[in-house]
mmCIF file of C-alpha atoms in Angstrom:
data_model
loop_
_atom_site.group_PDB
_atom_site.id
_atom_site.type_symbol
_atom_site.label_atom_id
_atom_site.label_comp_id
_atom_site.label_asym_id
_atom_site.label_seq_id
_atom_site.Cartn_x
_atom_site.Cartn_y
_atom_site.Cartn_z
ATOM 1 C CA MET L 1 88.703 83.522 93.011
ATOM 2 C CA LYS L 2 90.877 80.799 94.498
ATOM 3 C CA THR L 3 94.389 80.522 93.107
ATOM 4 C CA THR L 4 93.894 76.851 92.223
ATOM 5 C CA THR L 5 90.688 77.643 90.230
ATOM 6 C CA LEU L 6 92.498 80.329 88.294
ATOM 7 C CA LEU L 7 95.455 78.007 87.692
ATOM 8 C CA ILE L 8 93.008 75.393 86.372
ATOM 9 C CA TYR L 9 91.438 77.876 83.926
ATOM 10 C CA LEU L 10 94.990 78.959 82.776
ATOM 11 C CA PHE L 11 96.095 75.296 82.360
ATOM 12 C CA ILE L 12 92.881 74.672 80.272
ATOM 13 C CA MET L 13 93.455 77.580 78.113
ATOM 14 C CA ALA L 14 97.098 76.889 77.513
ATOM 15 C CA SER L 15 96.550 73.159 76.780
ATOM 16 C CA VAL L 16 93.653 73.586 74.398
ATOM 17 C CA THR L 17 95.414 76.403 72.456
ATOM 18 C CA TYR L 18 98.639 74.390 72.316
ATOM 19 C CA LEU L 19 96.997 71.162 71.266
ATOM 20 C CA ILE L 20 95.272 72.966 68.337
ATOM 21 C CA ARG L 21 98.532 74.234 67.170
ATOM 22 C CA MET L 22 100.458 71.128 67.757
ATOM 23 C CA ALA L 23 98.279 68.422 66.459
ATOM 24 C CA PRO L 24 98.363 69.152 62.744
ATOM 25 C CA LEU L 25 102.131 69.795 62.834
ATOM 26 C CA MET L 26 102.750 66.316 64.269
ATOM 27 C CA LEU L 27 99.982 64.492 62.596
ATOM 28 C CA ILE L 28 99.001 65.894 59.223
ATOM 29 C CA ARG L 29 101.048 65.567 55.992
ATOM 30 C CA LYS L 30 98.594 66.848 53.464
ATOM 31 C CA LYS L 31 96.661 70.122 53.077
ATOM 32 C CA ILE L 32 93.043 70.344 54.012
ATOM 33 C CA GLU L 33 91.287 69.942 50.668
ATOM 34 C CA ASN L 34 87.718 70.345 51.913
ATOM 35 C CA LYS L 35 86.531 73.740 50.594
ATOM 36 C CA PHE L 36 83.981 74.241 53.283
ATOM 37 C CA VAL L 37 86.307 73.497 56.208
ATOM 38 C CA ARG L 38 89.000 75.804 54.695
ATOM 39 C CA SER L 39 86.577 78.583 54.148
ATOM 40 C CA PHE L 40 85.003 78.102 57.618
ATOM 41 C CA LEU L 41 88.442 78.377 59.282
ATOM 42 C CA TYR L 42 89.189 81.399 57.142
ATOM 43 C CA TYR L 43 86.064 83.330 58.401
ATOM 44 C CA ILE L 44 86.293 82.162 61.976
ATOM 45 C CA PRO L 45 88.734 84.882 63.255
ATOM 46 C CA TYR L 46 86.443 87.647 61.830
ATOM 47 C CA ALA L 47 83.313 86.035 63.341
ATOM 48 C CA VAL L 48 84.919 85.489 66.663
ATOM 49 C CA LEU L 49 86.449 89.097 67.005
ATOM 50 C CA ALA L 50 83.143 90.574 65.836
ATOM 51 C CA ALA L 51 80.982 88.550 68.300
ATOM 52 C CA MET L 52 83.455 89.359 71.136
ATOM 53 C CA THR L 53 83.588 93.145 70.400
ATOM 54 C CA VAL L 54 79.899 93.953 69.997
ATOM 55 C CA PRO L 55 78.050 94.445 72.275
ATOM 56 C CA ALA L 56 80.827 93.920 74.907
ATOM 57 C CA ILE L 57 82.571 97.073 73.872
ATOM 58 C CA PHE L 58 79.609 99.179 75.095
ATOM 59 C CA THR L 59 80.087 97.961 78.686
ATOM 60 C CA ALA L 60 83.894 98.157 78.645
ATOM 61 C CA THR L 61 84.244 101.631 80.055
ATOM 62 C CA ALA L 62 82.769 103.509 83.000
ATOM 63 C CA SER L 63 79.933 104.781 80.954
ATOM 64 C CA VAL L 64 77.847 103.650 77.940
ATOM 65 C CA TYR L 65 78.140 107.008 76.369
ATOM 66 C CA SER L 66 81.837 107.147 76.461
ATOM 67 C CA ALA L 67 81.963 103.530 75.165
ATOM 68 C CA LEU L 68 79.731 104.532 72.237
ATOM 69 C CA ALA L 69 81.992 107.427 71.477
ATOM 70 C CA GLY L 70 85.041 105.137 71.586
ATOM 71 C CA PHE L 71 83.247 102.655 69.402
ATOM 72 C CA ALA L 72 82.220 105.350 66.803
ATOM 73 C CA VAL L 73 85.801 106.754 66.699
ATOM 74 C CA GLY L 74 87.318 103.250 66.442
ATOM 75 C CA VAL L 75 85.064 102.222 63.606
ATOM 76 C CA THR L 76 85.793 105.455 61.767
ATOM 77 C CA PHE L 77 89.489 105.172 61.984
ATOM 78 C CA ALA L 78 89.451 101.480 61.259
ATOM 79 C CA PHE L 79 87.337 102.164 58.157
ATOM 80 C CA PHE L 80 90.044 104.421 56.830
ATOM 81 C CA ASP L 81 92.611 101.683 57.330
ATOM 82 C CA LYS L 82 94.547 103.477 60.099
ATOM 83 C CA PRO L 83 97.154 101.328 62.024
ATOM 84 C CA LEU L 84 96.050 99.284 65.053
ATOM 85 C CA ILE L 85 97.624 101.596 67.441
ATOM 86 C CA ILE L 86 96.109 104.672 66.062
ATOM 87 C CA VAL L 87 92.622 103.189 66.054
ATOM 88 C CA ALA L 88 93.057 102.140 69.663
ATOM 89 C CA SER L 89 94.638 105.378 70.826
ATOM 90 C CA PHE L 90 91.972 107.590 69.339
ATOM 91 C CA SER L 91 89.261 105.402 70.813
ATOM 92 C CA CYS L 92 90.758 105.736 74.229
ATOM 93 C CA CYS L 93 90.991 109.500 73.777
ATOM 94 C CA ALA L 94 87.346 109.609 72.763
ATOM 95 C CA VAL L 95 86.335 107.682 75.839
ATOM 96 C CA TYR L 96 88.499 109.882 78.176
ATOM 97 C CA ILE L 97 87.175 113.132 76.667
ATOM 98 C CA THR L 98 83.584 111.956 76.677
ATOM 99 C CA GLU L 99 83.791 111.082 80.445
ATOM 100 C CA ILE L 100 85.254 114.462 81.199
ATOM 101 C CA ILE L 101 82.398 116.181 79.385
ATOM 102 C CA LEU L 102 79.944 113.959 81.220
ATOM 103 C CA LYS L 103 81.372 114.937 84.566
ATOM 104 C CA LEU L 104 81.086 118.613 83.671
ATOM 105 C CA LEU L 105 77.481 118.305 82.703
ATOM 106 C CA MET B 1 116.068 76.469 53.276
ATOM 107 C CA GLN B 2 115.664 79.416 55.696
ATOM 108 C CA ASN B 3 117.316 78.382 58.918
ATOM 109 C CA SER B 4 119.127 81.384 60.238
ATOM 110 C CA PHE B 5 118.399 82.140 63.922
ATOM 111 C CA LYS B 6 119.628 85.670 63.460
ATOM 112 C CA LYS B 7 117.203 86.331 60.573
ATOM 113 C CA GLY B 8 114.371 84.864 62.616
ATOM 114 C CA ILE B 9 115.153 87.302 65.434
ATOM 115 C CA LYS B 10 115.335 90.158 62.932
ATOM 116 C CA ASP B 11 111.929 89.221 61.312
ATOM 117 C CA GLY B 12 110.387 88.752 64.814
ATOM 118 C CA ILE B 13 111.233 92.161 66.270
ATOM 119 C CA PRO B 14 108.455 94.117 64.442
ATOM 120 C CA ILE B 15 106.022 91.569 65.606
ATOM 121 C CA GLY B 16 107.318 91.803 69.182
ATOM 122 C CA LEU B 17 107.071 95.505 69.259
ATOM 123 C CA GLY B 18 103.517 95.367 67.817
ATOM 124 C CA TYR B 19 102.578 92.762 70.550
ATOM 125 C CA LEU B 20 103.729 95.240 73.277
ATOM 126 C CA SER B 21 100.742 97.554 72.668
ATOM 127 C CA VAL B 22 98.132 94.854 72.161
ATOM 128 C CA SER B 23 99.295 93.002 75.209
ATOM 129 C CA PHE B 24 99.475 96.095 77.325
ATOM 130 C CA ALA B 25 95.824 96.745 76.452
ATOM 131 C CA PHE B 26 95.061 93.099 77.376
ATOM 132 C CA GLY B 27 96.875 93.542 80.671
ATOM 133 C CA ILE B 28 94.720 96.572 81.474
ATOM 134 C CA SER B 29 91.550 94.623 80.775
ATOM 135 C CA ALA B 30 92.738 91.636 82.737
ATOM 136 C CA THR B 31 93.451 93.676 85.929
ATOM 137 C CA ALA B 32 90.115 95.552 85.442
ATOM 138 C CA LEU B 33 88.302 92.232 85.584
ATOM 139 C CA GLY B 34 90.064 91.326 88.736
ATOM 140 C CA LEU B 35 92.939 89.028 87.585
ATOM 141 C CA PRO B 36 96.130 89.220 89.626
ATOM 142 C CA VAL B 37 99.175 90.489 87.721
ATOM 143 C CA TRP B 38 100.994 87.212 87.863
ATOM 144 C CA GLY B 39 97.827 85.472 86.463
ATOM 145 C CA SER B 40 97.705 87.819 83.418
ATOM 146 C CA ALA B 41 101.378 87.491 82.739
ATOM 147 C CA LEU B 42 101.196 83.736 83.053
ATOM 148 C CA MET B 43 98.131 83.557 80.788
ATOM 149 C CA SER B 44 100.050 85.436 78.093
ATOM 150 C CA LEU B 45 103.168 83.385 78.429
ATOM 151 C CA THR B 46 101.313 80.159 78.083
ATOM 152 C CA ASN B 47 98.671 81.110 75.327
ATOM 153 C CA LEU B 48 100.123 83.761 73.024
ATOM 154 C CA THR B 49 96.795 84.769 71.546
ATOM 155 C CA SER B 50 94.760 87.902 71.913
ATOM 156 C CA ALA B 51 91.348 86.685 70.968
ATOM 157 C CA GLY B 52 91.536 83.522 73.004
ATOM 158 C CA GLN B 53 92.812 85.291 76.039
ATOM 159 C CA VAL B 54 90.116 87.998 75.946
ATOM 160 C CA ALA B 55 87.541 85.349 75.677
ATOM 161 C CA GLY B 56 89.211 83.441 78.541
ATOM 162 C CA LEU B 57 89.024 86.608 80.670
ATOM 163 C CA THR B 58 85.317 86.823 80.128
ATOM 164 C CA LEU B 59 84.845 83.281 81.157
ATOM 165 C CA ILE B 60 87.015 83.552 84.234
ATOM 166 C CA ALA B 61 85.260 86.654 85.378
ATOM 167 C CA ALA B 62 81.910 84.754 84.992
ATOM 168 C CA CYS B 63 83.261 81.675 86.767
ATOM 169 C CA ALA B 64 82.262 79.555 83.800
ATOM 170 C CA ALA B 65 82.265 75.862 83.847
ATOM 171 C CA PHE B 66 85.679 74.283 82.825
ATOM 172 C CA VAL B 67 83.869 72.481 79.969
ATOM 173 C CA GLU B 68 82.715 75.822 78.651
ATOM 174 C CA MET B 69 86.273 77.070 78.797
ATOM 175 C CA VAL B 70 87.497 74.073 76.785
ATOM 176 C CA LEU B 71 84.848 74.397 74.089
ATOM 177 C CA THR B 72 85.183 78.049 73.781
ATOM 178 C CA GLN B 73 88.883 77.981 73.435
ATOM 179 C CA LEU B 74 88.528 75.242 70.850
ATOM 180 C CA VAL B 75 86.285 77.347 68.624
ATOM 181 C CA ILE B 76 88.142 80.561 69.040
ATOM 182 C CA ASN B 77 91.564 79.136 68.311
ATOM 183 C CA SER B 78 90.439 76.738 65.684
ATOM 184 C CA ARG B 79 92.119 78.869 62.939
ATOM 185 C CA TYR B 80 95.460 77.861 64.330
ATOM 186 C CA PHE B 81 94.615 74.387 63.085
ATOM 187 C CA LEU B 82 94.608 75.600 59.488
ATOM 188 C CA MET B 83 97.779 77.570 59.976
ATOM 189 C CA SER B 84 99.459 74.552 61.570
ATOM 190 C CA VAL B 85 98.530 72.441 58.622
ATOM 191 C CA SER B 86 99.957 74.939 56.192
ATOM 192 C CA LEU B 87 103.110 75.328 58.351
ATOM 193 C CA SER B 88 103.550 71.627 58.396
ATOM 194 C CA GLN B 89 104.258 71.713 54.644
ATOM 195 C CA LYS B 90 106.522 74.820 54.898
ATOM 196 C CA LEU B 91 108.854 73.109 57.468
ATOM 197 C CA HIS B 92 112.023 71.397 56.133
ATOM 198 C CA SER B 93 112.179 67.702 56.303
ATOM 199 C CA SER B 94 115.103 67.924 58.822
ATOM 200 C CA VAL B 95 112.893 69.457 61.418
ATOM 201 C CA THR B 96 112.477 66.844 64.131
ATOM 202 C CA PRO B 97 109.282 65.931 65.925
ATOM 203 C CA LEU B 98 110.784 67.255 69.171
ATOM 204 C CA GLN B 99 111.534 70.680 67.478
ATOM 205 C CA LYS B 100 107.958 70.742 66.056
ATOM 206 C CA LEU B 101 106.721 70.536 69.654
ATOM 207 C CA GLY B 102 108.528 73.732 70.224
ATOM 208 C CA ILE B 103 107.602 75.392 67.047
ATOM 209 C CA ALA B 104 103.905 74.653 67.561
ATOM 210 C CA PHE B 105 103.947 76.906 70.626
ATOM 211 C CA GLY B 106 104.796 79.967 68.565
ATOM 212 C CA ILE B 107 102.110 79.691 65.916
ATOM 213 C CA THR B 108 100.321 82.994 66.056
ATOM 214 C CA ASP B 109 98.663 84.971 63.167
ATOM 215 C CA GLU B 110 101.604 87.260 62.764
ATOM 216 C CA ILE B 111 104.362 84.781 63.235
ATOM 217 C CA PHE B 112 102.623 82.446 60.858
ATOM 218 C CA ALA B 113 102.203 85.216 58.202
ATOM 219 C CA VAL B 114 105.836 86.257 58.378
ATOM 220 C CA SER B 115 107.119 82.642 58.270
ATOM 221 C CA MET B 116 104.956 81.771 55.258
ATOM 222 C CA MET B 117 106.435 84.719 53.388
ATOM 223 C CA GLN B 118 109.911 83.265 53.497
ATOM 224 C CA LYS B 119 111.248 81.684 50.383
ATOM 225 C CA GLY B 120 111.745 77.873 50.471
ATOM 226 C CA SER B 121 111.285 75.665 53.513
ATOM 227 C CA LEU B 122 111.857 76.714 57.082
ATOM 228 C CA GLY B 123 114.339 75.270 59.594
ATOM 229 C CA ALA B 124 113.717 75.023 63.361
ATOM 230 C CA LYS B 125 116.438 77.578 64.227
ATOM 231 C CA TYR B 126 114.796 80.302 62.001
ATOM 232 C CA PHE B 127 111.483 79.644 63.716
ATOM 233 C CA TYR B 128 112.801 79.720 67.117
ATOM 234 C CA GLY B 129 114.396 83.008 66.404
ATOM 235 C CA LEU B 130 111.169 84.274 64.948
ATOM 236 C CA MET B 131 109.184 83.310 68.055
ATOM 237 C CA LEU B 132 111.559 84.679 70.672
ATOM 238 C CA THR B 133 110.835 88.517 70.637
ATOM 239 C CA PRO B 134 107.121 88.200 70.073
ATOM 240 C CA ILE B 135 106.876 85.864 73.196
ATOM 241 C CA ILE B 136 108.921 88.328 75.211
ATOM 242 C CA GLY B 137 106.938 91.283 73.894
ATOM 243 C CA TRP B 138 103.683 89.704 74.449
ATOM 244 C CA THR B 139 104.386 88.641 78.058
ATOM 245 C CA SER B 140 106.116 91.763 79.213
ATOM 246 C CA GLY B 141 103.523 93.992 77.635
ATOM 247 C CA THR B 142 100.838 92.084 79.495
ATOM 248 C CA PHE B 143 102.794 92.293 82.726
ATOM 249 C CA LEU B 144 103.247 96.146 82.308
ATOM 250 C CA GLY B 145 99.562 96.634 81.369
ATOM 251 C CA ALA B 146 98.308 94.470 84.197
ATOM 252 C CA ALA B 147 100.637 96.329 86.710
ATOM 253 C CA ALA B 148 99.706 99.677 85.316
ATOM 254 C CA GLY B 149 96.007 98.695 85.663
ATOM 255 C CA GLU B 150 96.576 98.437 89.473
ATOM 256 C CA ILE B 151 98.101 101.930 89.943
ATOM 257 C CA LEU B 152 96.487 104.065 87.226
ATOM 258 C CA PRO B 153 93.535 106.305 88.219
ATOM 259 C CA ALA B 154 90.072 104.990 87.282
ATOM 260 C CA SER B 155 89.514 107.660 84.529
ATOM 261 C CA ILE B 156 92.600 106.425 82.665
ATOM 262 C CA ILE B 157 91.672 102.705 83.178
ATOM 263 C CA SER B 158 88.309 103.369 81.735
ATOM 264 C CA ALA B 159 89.761 104.999 78.636
ATOM 265 C CA LEU B 160 92.301 102.233 78.232
ATOM 266 C CA SER B 161 89.757 99.485 78.678
ATOM 267 C CA ILE B 162 88.425 100.130 75.169
ATOM 268 C CA ALA B 163 91.901 99.680 73.644
ATOM 269 C CA ILE B 164 91.753 95.952 73.104
ATOM 270 C CA TYR B 165 88.284 96.318 71.414
ATOM 271 C CA GLY B 166 89.591 99.151 69.253
ATOM 272 C CA MET B 167 92.388 96.810 68.059
ATOM 273 C CA PHE B 168 89.879 94.166 67.240
ATOM 274 C CA LEU B 169 87.915 96.771 65.286
ATOM 275 C CA ALA B 170 91.127 97.533 63.341
ATOM 276 C CA VAL B 171 91.476 94.004 62.466
ATOM 277 C CA ILE B 172 87.929 93.217 61.260
ATOM 278 C CA ILE B 173 86.751 96.387 59.590
ATOM 279 C CA PRO B 174 89.329 96.888 56.763
ATOM 280 C CA PRO B 175 88.796 93.347 55.491
ATOM 281 C CA ALA B 176 84.999 93.770 55.952
ATOM 282 C CA ARG B 177 85.256 96.939 53.824
ATOM 283 C CA LYS B 178 87.079 95.151 51.054
ATOM 284 C CA SER B 179 85.237 91.787 51.087
ATOM 285 C CA ARG B 180 81.505 91.474 51.022
ATOM 286 C CA ALA B 181 81.858 87.925 52.357
ATOM 287 C CA VAL B 182 83.744 89.095 55.428
ATOM 288 C CA LEU B 183 81.232 91.962 55.915
ATOM 289 C CA ILE B 184 78.379 89.549 55.980
ATOM 290 C CA VAL B 185 80.137 87.196 58.359
ATOM 291 C CA VAL B 186 80.929 90.103 60.675
ATOM 292 C CA ALA B 187 77.298 91.492 60.469
ATOM 293 C CA ILE B 188 75.796 88.060 61.260
ATOM 294 C CA ALA B 189 78.173 87.594 64.192
ATOM 295 C CA VAL B 190 77.359 91.003 65.540
ATOM 296 C CA ALA B 191 73.650 90.510 65.104
ATOM 297 C CA LEU B 192 73.616 87.147 66.827
ATOM 298 C CA SER B 193 75.917 88.461 69.618
ATOM 299 C CA CYS B 194 73.477 91.360 70.360
ATOM 300 C CA LEU B 195 70.575 88.969 70.156
ATOM 301 C CA LEU B 196 72.064 86.599 72.720
ATOM 302 C CA THR B 197 73.009 89.549 74.980
ATOM 303 C CA TYR B 198 69.806 91.495 74.931
ATOM 304 C CA THR B 199 66.896 89.080 74.363
ATOM 305 C CA PRO B 200 65.364 87.945 77.704
ATOM 306 C CA VAL B 201 65.557 84.254 77.424
ATOM 307 C CA LEU B 202 68.560 83.949 75.151
ATOM 308 C CA SER B 203 70.655 86.183 77.317
ATOM 309 C CA LEU B 204 70.808 83.269 79.764
ATOM 310 C CA VAL B 205 73.238 81.451 77.473
ATOM 311 C CA PRO B 206 76.678 81.593 79.004
ATOM 312 C CA SER B 207 79.097 83.938 77.341
ATOM 313 C CA GLY B 208 81.407 81.227 76.143
ATOM 314 C CA PHE B 209 78.689 79.328 74.330
ATOM 315 C CA ALA B 210 77.301 82.571 73.063
ATOM 316 C CA ILE B 211 80.602 83.465 71.418
ATOM 317 C CA MET B 212 80.842 79.969 69.972
ATOM 318 C CA ILE B 213 77.324 79.865 68.513
ATOM 319 C CA CYS B 214 77.717 83.429 66.951
ATOM 320 C CA ALA B 215 81.041 82.640 65.466
ATOM 321 C CA ILE B 216 80.221 79.073 64.184
ATOM 322 C CA VAL B 217 76.868 80.261 62.556
ATOM 323 C CA ALA B 218 78.504 83.309 60.972
ATOM 324 C CA ALA B 219 81.621 81.592 59.728
ATOM 325 C CA SER B 220 79.429 78.608 58.368
ATOM 326 C CA VAL B 221 77.152 81.036 56.450
ATOM 327 C CA GLY B 222 80.239 82.660 55.024
ATOM 328 C CA ALA B 223 81.782 79.241 54.094
ATOM 329 C CA LEU B 224 78.556 78.204 52.423
ATOM 330 C CA LEU B 225 77.734 81.359 50.564
ATOM 331 C CA PHE B 226 81.277 82.552 49.814
ATOM 332 C CA PRO B 227 83.688 79.587 49.691
ATOM 333 C CA LYS B 228 87.284 80.648 49.742
ATOM 334 C CA GLU B 229 89.561 79.591 46.917
ATOM 335 C CA ASP B 230 92.909 78.258 47.851
ATOM 336 C CA GLU B 231 95.347 81.025 47.546
ATOM 337 C CA GLU B 232 98.301 78.986 46.562
#
């Protein structure tokens, strides 16, 4: 990818993200009263993260099987409210171990 | 009014440390997708958001249209709009418009949460202190992860590539377990996302628009069926 193209992407990302954060701070005095809009914005992060994680997680590693293992471990640890870094670490371990097993088969 | 720069720094350190691991995971993924190390570091320095940056990575890797990038970033980062509205009320009247321009840059989930927990109104100095270590942590973590991604062996990279998704799981699953509304939103988003990835015709929808559609539909259903009461 050309450097200029990458820089344009980065510029777009940075500008849009910044404008979203800056506009209300500069322009809005009152709270958002509309219940639908408030609720919508509350649920958006969960919807976005969910949509981005599944099914992309299944192609994130070298093999679908190791990704599945990592996913299963991640979901389990997250289900038990384990800290961010624990969930991630154990998912990574699951992937690594699964790939070793696959190589031995 | 809470306006101690030192207290800001103190409150920001745990956030900055936490950001080191998430941004490291992001850096690994960024290099795996072909981004140069300087690109990943610059992205983190200028964006300060994990979800938006991961989505950005996907679009860059797919050479998405610039318009798609704009719209996707708008949807994914839309929650900062709400946080900014809340924060605008929390800031002390002495905060100048110029200072607000600087403060706006640091509105992340964690920084916002900590700032809202403070008693009384917030001054610019406190917020600047609060932002500092997270920005440093987020950028340097990315740099380290991106650089590591270029020298670590493939087996380790493969394992680490799942880290960022593991972290996303850690963010969405506990609330989904506690709240039926969040669970349903997550389920709808996942179902639509799979539909748009695997169904023959629908899989032609570019990834940015796909994420947007899934998120907007899922969040709208949530907002319609399970409106959220104002917590103040």
